[in-house]
Amino acid sequence: MKLLIINGPNLNMLGIREPNIYGRQDYPALVAYIENCCAAIGAECKVFQSNHEGAIVDEIQAAYGTADAIVINPAAYTHTSVAILDALKAVGLPAVEVHLSNIYEREEFRHISYPSLACLKSIYGKGFEGYREAIEYLNDYLKECRK
Ligand code: CA2
């Protein structure tokens, strides 16, 4: 399985502030965690982070024909981006949305997720562990599809 993992704006700042919401570990620790999860199930992965909506759209489009599935934490774009939703719909790859925090227990503006409309599943409030759950879910899902 070839997985594309996308992290949106400010996730590269993890560990610097708001440890009560996002934890104490930094972004390189998240990347190492994701790579270990993928290695454990024999999956290939590319981890991409950008602070720019268009760059995220470009990366989703580039996954068409090159990746089997997408894990995405669109960060703040979750709550605003129809462009990311449309890109996910356009490529039609199985996708899972992940959030470190429980967006439904936070400010009301975080309760809306546009990309979730193109995702098989949304995982939130589980910290780094949410990425493992997403990776394993997609691995099982693709195995089922290939039967
Ligand atoms: O809980 C999540 O994973 C979020 O996607 C994180 C986003 C937030 O806008 C979403 O509503 C939920 C924020 C990304 C990281 O922001 C930081 C803020 C302060 C310090 C470090 C990172």
Short mmCIF file of C-alpha atoms and ligand atoms in Angstrom, two decimals:
data_model
loop_
_atom_site.label_atom_id
_atom_site.label_comp_id
_atom_site.label_asym_id
_atom_site.label_seq_id
_atom_site.Cartn_x
_atom_site.Cartn_y
_atom_site.Cartn_z
CA MET A 1 0.00 0.00 0.00
CA LYS A 2 1.25 3.46 -0.92
CA LEU A 3 -0.08 6.06 1.49
CA LEU A 4 -0.02 9.82 1.24
CA ILE A 5 -0.22 11.54 4.64
CA ILE A 6 -1.06 15.24 4.48
CA ASN A 7 -0.74 17.67 7.36
CA GLY A 8 -2.09 21.19 7.04
CA PRO A 9 -1.13 24.62 8.35
CA ASN A 10 0.72 25.10 11.62
CA LEU A 11 1.09 21.42 12.35
CA ASN A 12 4.83 21.98 11.79
CA MET A 13 4.65 24.11 14.98
CA LEU A 14 3.50 21.22 17.18
CA GLY A 15 5.06 21.08 20.62
CA ILE A 16 5.77 24.79 20.69
CA ARG A 17 2.48 25.98 22.27
CA GLU A 18 -0.88 24.68 23.46
CA PRO A 19 0.49 21.35 24.78
CA ASN A 20 -2.82 20.90 26.65
CA ILE A 21 -4.57 20.64 23.26
CA TYR A 22 -1.97 19.13 20.93
CA GLY A 23 0.51 17.43 23.30
CA ARG A 24 4.20 18.07 23.98
CA GLN A 25 5.70 16.21 21.04
CA ASP A 26 6.97 18.16 18.05
CA TYR A 27 6.34 17.74 14.30
CA PRO A 28 9.45 15.59 13.59
CA ALA A 29 8.19 13.22 16.33
CA LEU A 30 4.81 13.01 14.54
CA VAL A 31 6.51 12.23 11.22
CA ALA A 32 8.65 9.52 12.89
CA TYR A 33 5.50 8.08 14.53
CA ILE A 34 3.65 7.94 11.17
CA GLU A 35 6.65 6.38 9.39
CA ASN A 36 6.93 3.70 12.11
CA CYS A 37 3.21 2.91 11.87
CA CYS A 38 3.54 2.46 8.10
CA ALA A 39 6.73 0.38 8.36
CA ALA A 40 5.02 -1.90 10.91
CA ILE A 41 2.41 -2.96 8.32
CA GLY A 42 4.77 -2.89 5.34
CA ALA A 43 3.21 0.24 3.81
CA GLU A 44 5.11 2.86 1.87
CA CYS A 45 4.37 6.43 2.84
CA LYS A 46 4.99 10.01 1.89
CA VAL A 47 4.41 12.57 4.63
CA PHE A 48 3.64 16.05 3.31
CA GLN A 49 3.05 19.24 5.30
CA SER A 50 2.09 22.63 3.95
CA ASN A 51 0.75 25.92 5.24
CA HIS A 52 -0.78 26.65 1.80
CA GLU A 53 -4.19 25.49 0.61
CA GLY A 54 -3.20 25.35 -3.08
CA ALA A 55 -0.11 23.26 -2.30
CA ILE A 56 -2.33 20.77 -0.47
CA VAL A 57 -4.72 20.66 -3.44
CA ASP A 58 -1.72 20.06 -5.78
CA GLU A 59 -0.47 17.22 -3.57
CA ILE A 60 -3.90 15.55 -3.49
CA GLN A 61 -4.11 15.79 -7.30
CA ALA A 62 -0.60 14.32 -7.64
CA ALA A 63 -1.74 11.31 -5.60
CA TYR A 64 -4.05 10.29 -8.47
CA GLY A 65 -2.43 7.22 -10.02
CA THR A 66 0.52 7.26 -7.59
CA ALA A 67 -0.99 6.57 -4.15
CA ASP A 68 -3.54 4.01 -2.94
CA ALA A 69 -5.03 6.07 -0.13
CA ILE A 70 -4.79 9.35 1.76
CA VAL A 71 -4.69 10.26 5.44
CA ILE A 72 -5.32 13.96 5.90
CA ASN A 73 -5.26 16.36 8.82
CA PRO A 74 -6.26 19.55 6.99
CA ALA A 75 -5.80 21.53 10.25
CA ALA A 76 -7.55 24.95 10.04
CA TYR A 77 -8.52 24.30 6.38
CA THR A 78 -10.84 21.60 7.73
CA HIS A 79 -13.30 24.30 8.64
CA THR A 80 -13.05 26.41 5.48
CA SER A 81 -11.79 24.53 2.46
CA VAL A 82 -14.21 23.46 -0.24
CA ALA A 83 -11.11 23.30 -2.52
CA ILE A 84 -9.60 20.47 -0.45
CA LEU A 85 -12.99 18.71 -0.34
CA ASP A 86 -13.27 18.98 -4.15
CA ALA A 87 -9.69 17.73 -4.67
CA LEU A 88 -10.40 14.67 -2.51
CA LYS A 89 -13.60 14.04 -4.48
CA ALA A 90 -11.77 14.56 -7.79
CA VAL A 91 -9.09 11.91 -7.14
CA GLY A 92 -11.61 9.52 -5.56
CA LEU A 93 -9.01 7.77 -3.42
CA PRO A 94 -10.04 6.24 -0.09
CA ALA A 95 -9.29 8.88 2.52
CA VAL A 96 -9.45 9.21 6.30
CA GLU A 97 -9.50 12.50 8.16
CA VAL A 98 -7.51 12.79 11.40
CA HIS A 99 -7.45 15.48 14.08
CA LEU A 100 -5.21 15.43 17.13
CA SER A 101 -7.83 17.21 19.23
CA ASN A 102 -11.54 16.57 19.57
CA ILE A 103 -12.81 19.31 17.26
CA TYR A 104 -16.40 18.68 18.43
CA GLU A 105 -15.53 19.66 22.01
CA ARG A 106 -13.87 22.92 20.95
CA GLU A 107 -15.15 26.24 19.51
CA GLU A 108 -18.25 25.95 17.34
CA PHE A 109 -16.39 27.04 14.18
CA ARG A 110 -14.30 23.85 14.48
CA HIS A 111 -17.39 21.62 14.40
CA ILE A 112 -17.70 21.91 10.62
CA SER A 113 -15.45 19.73 8.48
CA TYR A 114 -15.70 20.09 4.69
CA PRO A 115 -13.08 17.41 3.84
CA SER A 116 -14.94 14.86 6.00
CA LEU A 117 -17.62 14.78 3.25
CA ALA A 118 -15.10 12.99 1.02
CA CYS A 119 -13.62 10.74 3.74
CA LEU A 120 -14.54 7.20 4.73
CA LYS A 121 -13.94 8.00 8.38
CA SER A 122 -12.97 10.82 10.73
CA ILE A 123 -10.79 10.20 13.78
CA TYR A 124 -10.39 12.95 16.35
CA GLY A 125 -9.22 13.51 19.90
CA LYS A 126 -6.76 10.63 19.98
CA GLY A 127 -3.51 12.53 19.45
CA PHE A 128 -0.81 10.76 17.40
CA GLU A 129 -2.67 7.45 17.88
CA GLY A 130 -5.38 8.72 15.50
CA TYR A 131 -2.89 8.49 12.62
CA ARG A 132 -2.14 4.83 13.47
CA GLU A 133 -5.85 4.07 13.51
CA ALA A 134 -6.30 5.78 10.12
CA ILE A 135 -3.35 3.94 8.54
CA GLU A 136 -4.54 0.55 9.82
CA TYR A 137 -8.12 1.27 8.78
CA LEU A 138 -7.04 2.07 5.20
CA ASN A 139 -4.77 -0.99 5.06
CA ASP A 140 -7.68 -3.25 6.11
CA TYR A 141 -10.08 -1.43 3.77
CA LEU A 142 -7.80 -1.91 0.74
CA LYS A 143 -7.24 -5.57 1.58
CA GLU A 144 -11.02 -6.07 1.69
CA CYS A 145 -11.41 -4.28 -1.68
CA ARG A 146 -8.80 -6.54 -3.30
CA LYS A 147 -10.57 -9.77 -2.21
O1 CA2 B 1 -6.79 18.86 16.22
C1 CA2 B 1 -6.25 18.97 15.10
O2 CA2 B 1 -5.48 18.14 14.63
C2 CA2 B 1 -6.51 20.25 14.28
O3 CA2 B 1 -6.60 19.86 12.91
C3 CA2 B 1 -5.30 21.15 14.51
C4 CA2 B 1 -5.39 22.53 13.87
C5 CA2 B 1 -6.75 23.18 14.20
O4 CA2 B 1 -6.90 24.38 13.46
C6 CA2 B 1 -7.94 22.26 13.90
O5 CA2 B 1 -9.13 22.92 14.29
C7 CA2 B 1 -7.80 20.95 14.65
C8 CA2 B 1 -4.23 23.42 14.34
C9 CA2 B 1 -2.86 22.88 13.94
C10 CA2 B 1 -1.74 23.19 14.87
O6 CA2 B 1 -1.84 24.45 15.49
C11 CA2 B 1 -0.95 24.81 16.48
C12 CA2 B 1 -1.34 25.84 17.33
C13 CA2 B 1 -0.50 26.24 18.34
C14 CA2 B 1 0.75 25.63 18.48
C15 CA2 B 1 1.14 24.65 17.65
C16 CA2 B 1 0.29 24.22 16.63
#
